[in-house]
Amino acid sequence: MAIHSNLLPSKIYLQDYSGDYTRFIDAVYKVFEKDFVKYHPYFGKYRLGLKYHPKFQDRAYTFYHMTHKGDIESERIPDLRRCECMPWGKPTVEKTREYSLKFWEQERKGKHRICIWLASEDDVDYFFILEVRKTFVLPWTAFVAEHSHEVHKKEKEYNQWLEQLKNEMYTPDSLVQKIMDSLP
């Protein structure tokens, strides 16, 4: 289900800081720090941990993944769209059920993850990725679909996952528990 962006916290824009990237990224980090370092949101009953180290530019490692893009770790570059949507991270995780967001299990490079899809009626599609470990859950990354084919790819992935379920439905809690139970 798509929701209207007025249900979400306001995004942060570079132009709000007169194009000063340093002030902008500091403001984005303050939101991250408030929502993920000091607070620790919940996905269902699971309080999220945080991968803080190795720090990048004196900031938590997860912040780097939620605000930069690229396949090669040492060459990731800032992504303004990810930064702008930082205020959407916490409500995406905590209001998955309230907003009737799609969420599903993913496996990437042997890691078990949950993808949460916040589809906006009037703005971008935002995806938030959680990594499930044996005894805890971590926010891993978040990104904005830049092209329609990315949305179609995620929709296909979600629908394939649903087909595999054979009418079994999951809540955030039961999906996390299923993944935790399957880990060695």
PDB file of C-alpha atoms in Angstrom:
ATOM      1  CA  MET A   1       0.000   0.000   0.000  1.00  0.00           C
ATOM      2  CA  ALA A   2       1.318   3.462  -0.826  1.00  0.00           C
ATOM      3  CA  ILE A   3       1.182   6.204   1.774  1.00  0.00           C
ATOM      4  CA  HIS A   4       1.220   9.954   1.398  1.00  0.00           C
ATOM      5  CA  SER A   5       4.450  11.688   2.376  1.00  0.00           C
ATOM      6  CA  ASN A   6       2.580  14.018   4.757  1.00  0.00           C
ATOM      7  CA  LEU A   7       2.387  11.019   7.149  1.00  0.00           C
ATOM      8  CA  LEU A   8       6.184  11.013   7.326  1.00  0.00           C
ATOM      9  CA  PRO A   9       8.701  13.381   8.887  1.00  0.00           C
ATOM     10  CA  SER A  10       9.896  16.115   6.550  1.00  0.00           C
ATOM     11  CA  LYS A  11      12.874  15.286   4.398  1.00  0.00           C
ATOM     12  CA  ILE A  12      16.150  17.195   4.717  1.00  0.00           C
ATOM     13  CA  TYR A  13      17.429  19.030   1.647  1.00  0.00           C
ATOM     14  CA  LEU A  14      20.862  20.379   0.774  1.00  0.00           C
ATOM     15  CA  GLN A  15      19.287  23.678  -0.309  1.00  0.00           C
ATOM     16  CA  ASP A  16      17.948  24.090   3.260  1.00  0.00           C
ATOM     17  CA  TYR A  17      21.631  24.600   4.168  1.00  0.00           C
ATOM     18  CA  SER A  18      22.407  26.975   1.268  1.00  0.00           C
ATOM     19  CA  GLY A  19      24.229  24.175  -0.528  1.00  0.00           C
ATOM     20  CA  ASP A  20      26.710  23.760   2.329  1.00  0.00           C
ATOM     21  CA  TYR A  21      27.309  19.996   2.267  1.00  0.00           C
ATOM     22  CA  THR A  22      29.112  19.936   5.628  1.00  0.00           C
ATOM     23  CA  ARG A  23      26.185  21.559   7.442  1.00  0.00           C
ATOM     24  CA  PHE A  24      23.748  19.350   5.513  1.00  0.00           C
ATOM     25  CA  ILE A  25      25.474  16.051   6.336  1.00  0.00           C
ATOM     26  CA  ASP A  26      25.823  17.154   9.973  1.00  0.00           C
ATOM     27  CA  ALA A  27      22.033  17.714  10.085  1.00  0.00           C
ATOM     28  CA  VAL A  28      21.413  14.315   8.465  1.00  0.00           C
ATOM     29  CA  TYR A  29      23.688  12.691  11.051  1.00  0.00           C
ATOM     30  CA  LYS A  30      21.821  14.387  13.893  1.00  0.00           C
ATOM     31  CA  VAL A  31      18.623  12.691  12.690  1.00  0.00           C
ATOM     32  CA  PHE A  32      20.420   9.337  12.391  1.00  0.00           C
ATOM     33  CA  GLU A  33      21.942   9.766  15.842  1.00  0.00           C
ATOM     34  CA  LYS A  34      18.577  10.662  17.408  1.00  0.00           C
ATOM     35  CA  ASP A  35      16.695   7.817  15.669  1.00  0.00           C
ATOM     36  CA  PHE A  36      19.261   4.987  15.638  1.00  0.00           C
ATOM     37  CA  VAL A  37      22.095   5.699  18.103  1.00  0.00           C
ATOM     38  CA  LYS A  38      20.329   7.233  21.091  1.00  0.00           C
ATOM     39  CA  TYR A  39      16.904   5.672  20.587  1.00  0.00           C
ATOM     40  CA  HIS A  40      17.181   2.257  18.826  1.00  0.00           C
ATOM     41  CA  PRO A  41      13.855   1.666  17.056  1.00  0.00           C
ATOM     42  CA  TYR A  42      11.948  -1.614  17.070  1.00  0.00           C
ATOM     43  CA  PHE A  43      10.923  -3.847  14.197  1.00  0.00           C
ATOM     44  CA  GLY A  44       8.005  -5.600  15.824  1.00  0.00           C
ATOM     45  CA  LYS A  45       9.277  -6.623  19.246  1.00  0.00           C
ATOM     46  CA  TYR A  46      12.925  -6.655  18.141  1.00  0.00           C
ATOM     47  CA  ARG A  47      14.963  -3.652  19.258  1.00  0.00           C
ATOM     48  CA  LEU A  48      17.519  -2.817  16.598  1.00  0.00           C
ATOM     49  CA  GLY A  49      21.196  -2.924  17.404  1.00  0.00           C
ATOM     50  CA  LEU A  50      23.698  -0.870  15.437  1.00  0.00           C
ATOM     51  CA  LYS A  51      26.931  -1.577  13.596  1.00  0.00           C
ATOM     52  CA  TYR A  52      28.915   1.369  14.853  1.00  0.00           C
ATOM     53  CA  HIS A  53      32.446   0.271  13.896  1.00  0.00           C
ATOM     54  CA  PRO A  54      34.498   0.706  11.831  1.00  0.00           C
ATOM     55  CA  LYS A  55      33.670   4.377  11.970  1.00  0.00           C
ATOM     56  CA  PHE A  56      33.729   6.369   8.766  1.00  0.00           C
ATOM     57  CA  GLN A  57      34.555  10.084   9.025  1.00  0.00           C
ATOM     58  CA  ASP A  58      33.940   9.854  12.789  1.00  0.00           C
ATOM     59  CA  ARG A  59      30.399   8.588  12.246  1.00  0.00           C
ATOM     60  CA  ALA A  60      28.733   5.225  12.797  1.00  0.00           C
ATOM     61  CA  TYR A  61      29.383   2.693  10.038  1.00  0.00           C
ATOM     62  CA  THR A  62      25.672   2.147   9.426  1.00  0.00           C
ATOM     63  CA  PHE A  63      25.200   5.853   8.762  1.00  0.00           C
ATOM     64  CA  TYR A  64      27.726   5.545   5.964  1.00  0.00           C
ATOM     65  CA  HIS A  65      25.716   2.702   4.400  1.00  0.00           C
ATOM     66  CA  MET A  66      22.465   4.591   4.727  1.00  0.00           C
ATOM     67  CA  THR A  67      23.819   7.747   3.077  1.00  0.00           C
ATOM     68  CA  HIS A  68      26.360   6.543   0.494  1.00  0.00           C
ATOM     69  CA  LYS A  69      26.169   4.231  -2.514  1.00  0.00           C
ATOM     70  CA  GLY A  70      28.539   2.038  -4.454  1.00  0.00           C
ATOM     71  CA  ASP A  71      29.612  -1.583  -4.677  1.00  0.00           C
ATOM     72  CA  ILE A  72      33.218  -1.083  -3.588  1.00  0.00           C
ATOM     73  CA  GLU A  73      33.285  -0.216   0.095  1.00  0.00           C
ATOM     74  CA  SER A  74      36.233   2.183  -0.053  1.00  0.00           C
ATOM     75  CA  GLU A  75      34.779   4.006  -3.073  1.00  0.00           C
ATOM     76  CA  ARG A  76      31.213   4.671  -1.938  1.00  0.00           C
ATOM     77  CA  ILE A  77      29.966   8.189  -2.702  1.00  0.00           C
ATOM     78  CA  PRO A  78      27.365  10.361  -0.945  1.00  0.00           C
ATOM     79  CA  ASP A  79      23.800   9.884  -2.201  1.00  0.00           C
ATOM     80  CA  LEU A  80      21.718  13.000  -1.610  1.00  0.00           C
ATOM     81  CA  ARG A  81      18.411  11.108  -2.028  1.00  0.00           C
ATOM     82  CA  ARG A  82      19.362   8.678   0.745  1.00  0.00           C
ATOM     83  CA  CYS A  83      20.415  11.593   2.927  1.00  0.00           C
ATOM     84  CA  GLU A  84      17.174  13.487   2.274  1.00  0.00           C
ATOM     85  CA  CYS A  85      15.127  10.472   3.382  1.00  0.00           C
ATOM     86  CA  MET A  86      16.999   9.842   6.643  1.00  0.00           C
ATOM     87  CA  PRO A  87      13.984  11.098   8.664  1.00  0.00           C
ATOM     88  CA  TRP A  88      11.903   8.327   7.029  1.00  0.00           C
ATOM     89  CA  GLY A  89      14.086   5.484   8.372  1.00  0.00           C
ATOM     90  CA  LYS A  90      12.702   5.163  11.881  1.00  0.00           C
ATOM     91  CA  PRO A  91       9.001   5.322  10.908  1.00  0.00           C
ATOM     92  CA  THR A  92       9.592   2.867   8.063  1.00  0.00           C
ATOM     93  CA  VAL A  93      10.932   0.316  10.542  1.00  0.00           C
ATOM     94  CA  GLU A  94       8.599   1.035  13.433  1.00  0.00           C
ATOM     95  CA  LYS A  95       5.369   1.552  11.484  1.00  0.00           C
ATOM     96  CA  THR A  96       5.689  -1.312   9.012  1.00  0.00           C
ATOM     97  CA  ARG A  97       2.383  -2.825  10.128  1.00  0.00           C
ATOM     98  CA  GLU A  98       0.592   0.469  10.801  1.00  0.00           C
ATOM     99  CA  TYR A  99       1.402   1.689   7.276  1.00  0.00           C
ATOM    100  CA  SER A 100       0.750  -1.787   5.777  1.00  0.00           C
ATOM    101  CA  LEU A 101       4.208  -1.758   4.198  1.00  0.00           C
ATOM    102  CA  LYS A 102       5.475  -4.700   2.202  1.00  0.00           C
ATOM    103  CA  PHE A 103       8.350  -6.552   3.833  1.00  0.00           C
ATOM    104  CA  TRP A 104      10.070  -9.784   2.929  1.00  0.00           C
ATOM    105  CA  GLU A 105      13.078 -11.985   3.471  1.00  0.00           C
ATOM    106  CA  GLN A 106      16.145 -11.601   1.270  1.00  0.00           C
ATOM    107  CA  GLU A 107      19.388 -13.499   1.162  1.00  0.00           C
ATOM    108  CA  ARG A 108      22.442 -11.612  -0.049  1.00  0.00           C
ATOM    109  CA  LYS A 109      25.918 -13.145  -0.030  1.00  0.00           C
ATOM    110  CA  GLY A 110      24.876 -15.635   2.646  1.00  0.00           C
ATOM    111  CA  LYS A 111      23.405 -12.930   4.881  1.00  0.00           C
ATOM    112  CA  HIS A 112      19.749 -13.037   5.875  1.00  0.00           C
ATOM    113  CA  ARG A 113      17.976  -9.741   5.523  1.00  0.00           C
ATOM    114  CA  ILE A 114      14.549  -8.192   5.560  1.00  0.00           C
ATOM    115  CA  CYS A 115      13.612  -5.577   2.994  1.00  0.00           C
ATOM    116  CA  ILE A 116      10.909  -3.071   3.958  1.00  0.00           C
ATOM    117  CA  TRP A 117       9.309  -1.122   1.124  1.00  0.00           C
ATOM    118  CA  LEU A 118       7.822   2.280   1.843  1.00  0.00           C
ATOM    119  CA  ALA A 119       5.911   3.176  -1.318  1.00  0.00           C
ATOM    120  CA  SER A 120       4.968   6.837  -1.341  1.00  0.00           C
ATOM    121  CA  GLU A 121       1.926   8.062  -3.277  1.00  0.00           C
ATOM    122  CA  ASP A 122       3.517  11.414  -4.027  1.00  0.00           C
ATOM    123  CA  ASP A 123       7.249  10.941  -3.585  1.00  0.00           C
ATOM    124  CA  VAL A 124       9.989   8.315  -3.941  1.00  0.00           C
ATOM    125  CA  ASP A 125       9.947   4.613  -3.105  1.00  0.00           C
ATOM    126  CA  TYR A 126      12.169   4.056  -0.075  1.00  0.00           C
ATOM    127  CA  PHE A 127      13.664   0.715   0.897  1.00  0.00           C
ATOM    128  CA  PHE A 128      15.072  -0.080   4.319  1.00  0.00           C
ATOM    129  CA  ILE A 129      17.181  -3.207   4.834  1.00  0.00           C
ATOM    130  CA  LEU A 130      17.581  -5.027   8.147  1.00  0.00           C
ATOM    131  CA  GLU A 131      20.146  -7.752   8.715  1.00  0.00           C
ATOM    132  CA  VAL A 132      19.016 -10.588  10.964  1.00  0.00           C
ATOM    133  CA  ARG A 133      21.629 -12.292  13.092  1.00  0.00           C
ATOM    134  CA  LYS A 134      21.194 -15.253  15.431  1.00  0.00           C
ATOM    135  CA  THR A 135      20.172 -13.131  18.431  1.00  0.00           C
ATOM    136  CA  PHE A 136      19.681  -9.573  17.158  1.00  0.00           C
ATOM    137  CA  VAL A 137      18.647  -7.376  14.232  1.00  0.00           C
ATOM    138  CA  LEU A 138      20.658  -4.539  12.681  1.00  0.00           C
ATOM    139  CA  PRO A 139      19.678  -1.694  10.387  1.00  0.00           C
ATOM    140  CA  TRP A 140      21.910  -2.375   7.409  1.00  0.00           C
ATOM    141  CA  THR A 141      21.196   0.167   4.698  1.00  0.00           C
ATOM    142  CA  ALA A 142      18.457   2.221   3.107  1.00  0.00           C
ATOM    143  CA  PHE A 143      18.030   3.557  -0.389  1.00  0.00           C
ATOM    144  CA  VAL A 144      15.687   5.301  -2.762  1.00  0.00           C
ATOM    145  CA  ALA A 145      14.614   3.745  -6.053  1.00  0.00           C
ATOM    146  CA  GLU A 146      16.051   6.062  -8.668  1.00  0.00           C
ATOM    147  CA  HIS A 147      14.435   4.369 -11.675  1.00  0.00           C
ATOM    148  CA  SER A 148      11.166   2.565 -12.310  1.00  0.00           C
ATOM    149  CA  HIS A 149      13.004  -0.660 -13.207  1.00  0.00           C
ATOM    150  CA  GLU A 150      14.379  -0.753  -9.634  1.00  0.00           C
ATOM    151  CA  VAL A 151      10.839  -0.633  -8.251  1.00  0.00           C
ATOM    152  CA  HIS A 152       9.756  -3.369 -10.678  1.00  0.00           C
ATOM    153  CA  LYS A 153      12.723  -5.507  -9.630  1.00  0.00           C
ATOM    154  CA  LYS A 154      11.802  -5.178  -5.942  1.00  0.00           C
ATOM    155  CA  GLU A 155       8.149  -5.848  -6.705  1.00  0.00           C
ATOM    156  CA  LYS A 156       9.124  -9.008  -8.594  1.00  0.00           C
ATOM    157  CA  GLU A 157      11.345 -10.110  -5.701  1.00  0.00           C
ATOM    158  CA  TYR A 158       8.501  -9.514  -3.228  1.00  0.00           C
ATOM    159  CA  ASN A 159       5.980 -11.417  -5.358  1.00  0.00           C
ATOM    160  CA  GLN A 160       8.360 -14.364  -5.810  1.00  0.00           C
ATOM    161  CA  TRP A 161       8.814 -14.506  -2.046  1.00  0.00           C
ATOM    162  CA  LEU A 162       5.031 -14.479  -1.564  1.00  0.00           C
ATOM    163  CA  GLU A 163       4.653 -17.357  -4.040  1.00  0.00           C
ATOM    164  CA  GLN A 164       7.129 -19.434  -2.033  1.00  0.00           C
ATOM    165  CA  LEU A 165       5.101 -18.928   1.142  1.00  0.00           C
ATOM    166  CA  LYS A 166       2.115 -20.941  -0.077  1.00  0.00           C
ATOM    167  CA  ASN A 167      -0.436 -18.913   1.939  1.00  0.00           C
ATOM    168  CA  GLU A 168       1.772 -18.632   5.030  1.00  0.00           C
ATOM    169  CA  MET A 169       1.803 -15.052   6.269  1.00  0.00           C
ATOM    170  CA  TYR A 170       4.382 -13.372   8.475  1.00  0.00           C
ATOM    171  CA  THR A 171       4.341 -10.529  10.935  1.00  0.00           C
ATOM    172  CA  PRO A 172       7.573  -8.631  11.578  1.00  0.00           C
ATOM    173  CA  ASP A 173       8.060 -10.736  14.729  1.00  0.00           C
ATOM    174  CA  SER A 174       7.396 -14.096  13.109  1.00  0.00           C
ATOM    175  CA  LEU A 175       9.624 -13.346  10.108  1.00  0.00           C
ATOM    176  CA  VAL A 176      12.553 -12.330  12.311  1.00  0.00           C
ATOM    177  CA  GLN A 177      12.039 -15.415  14.467  1.00  0.00           C
ATOM    178  CA  LYS A 178      11.836 -17.684  11.378  1.00  0.00           C
ATOM    179  CA  ILE A 179      15.125 -16.293  10.083  1.00  0.00           C
ATOM    180  CA  MET A 180      16.820 -16.510  13.500  1.00  0.00           C
ATOM    181  CA  ASP A 181      15.692 -20.136  13.870  1.00  0.00           C
ATOM    182  CA  SER A 182      17.163 -21.008  10.467  1.00  0.00           C
ATOM    183  CA  LEU A 183      20.627 -19.574  11.187  1.00  0.00           C
ATOM    184  CA  PRO A 184      23.434 -21.955  12.205  1.00  0.00           C
TER     185      PRO A 184
END
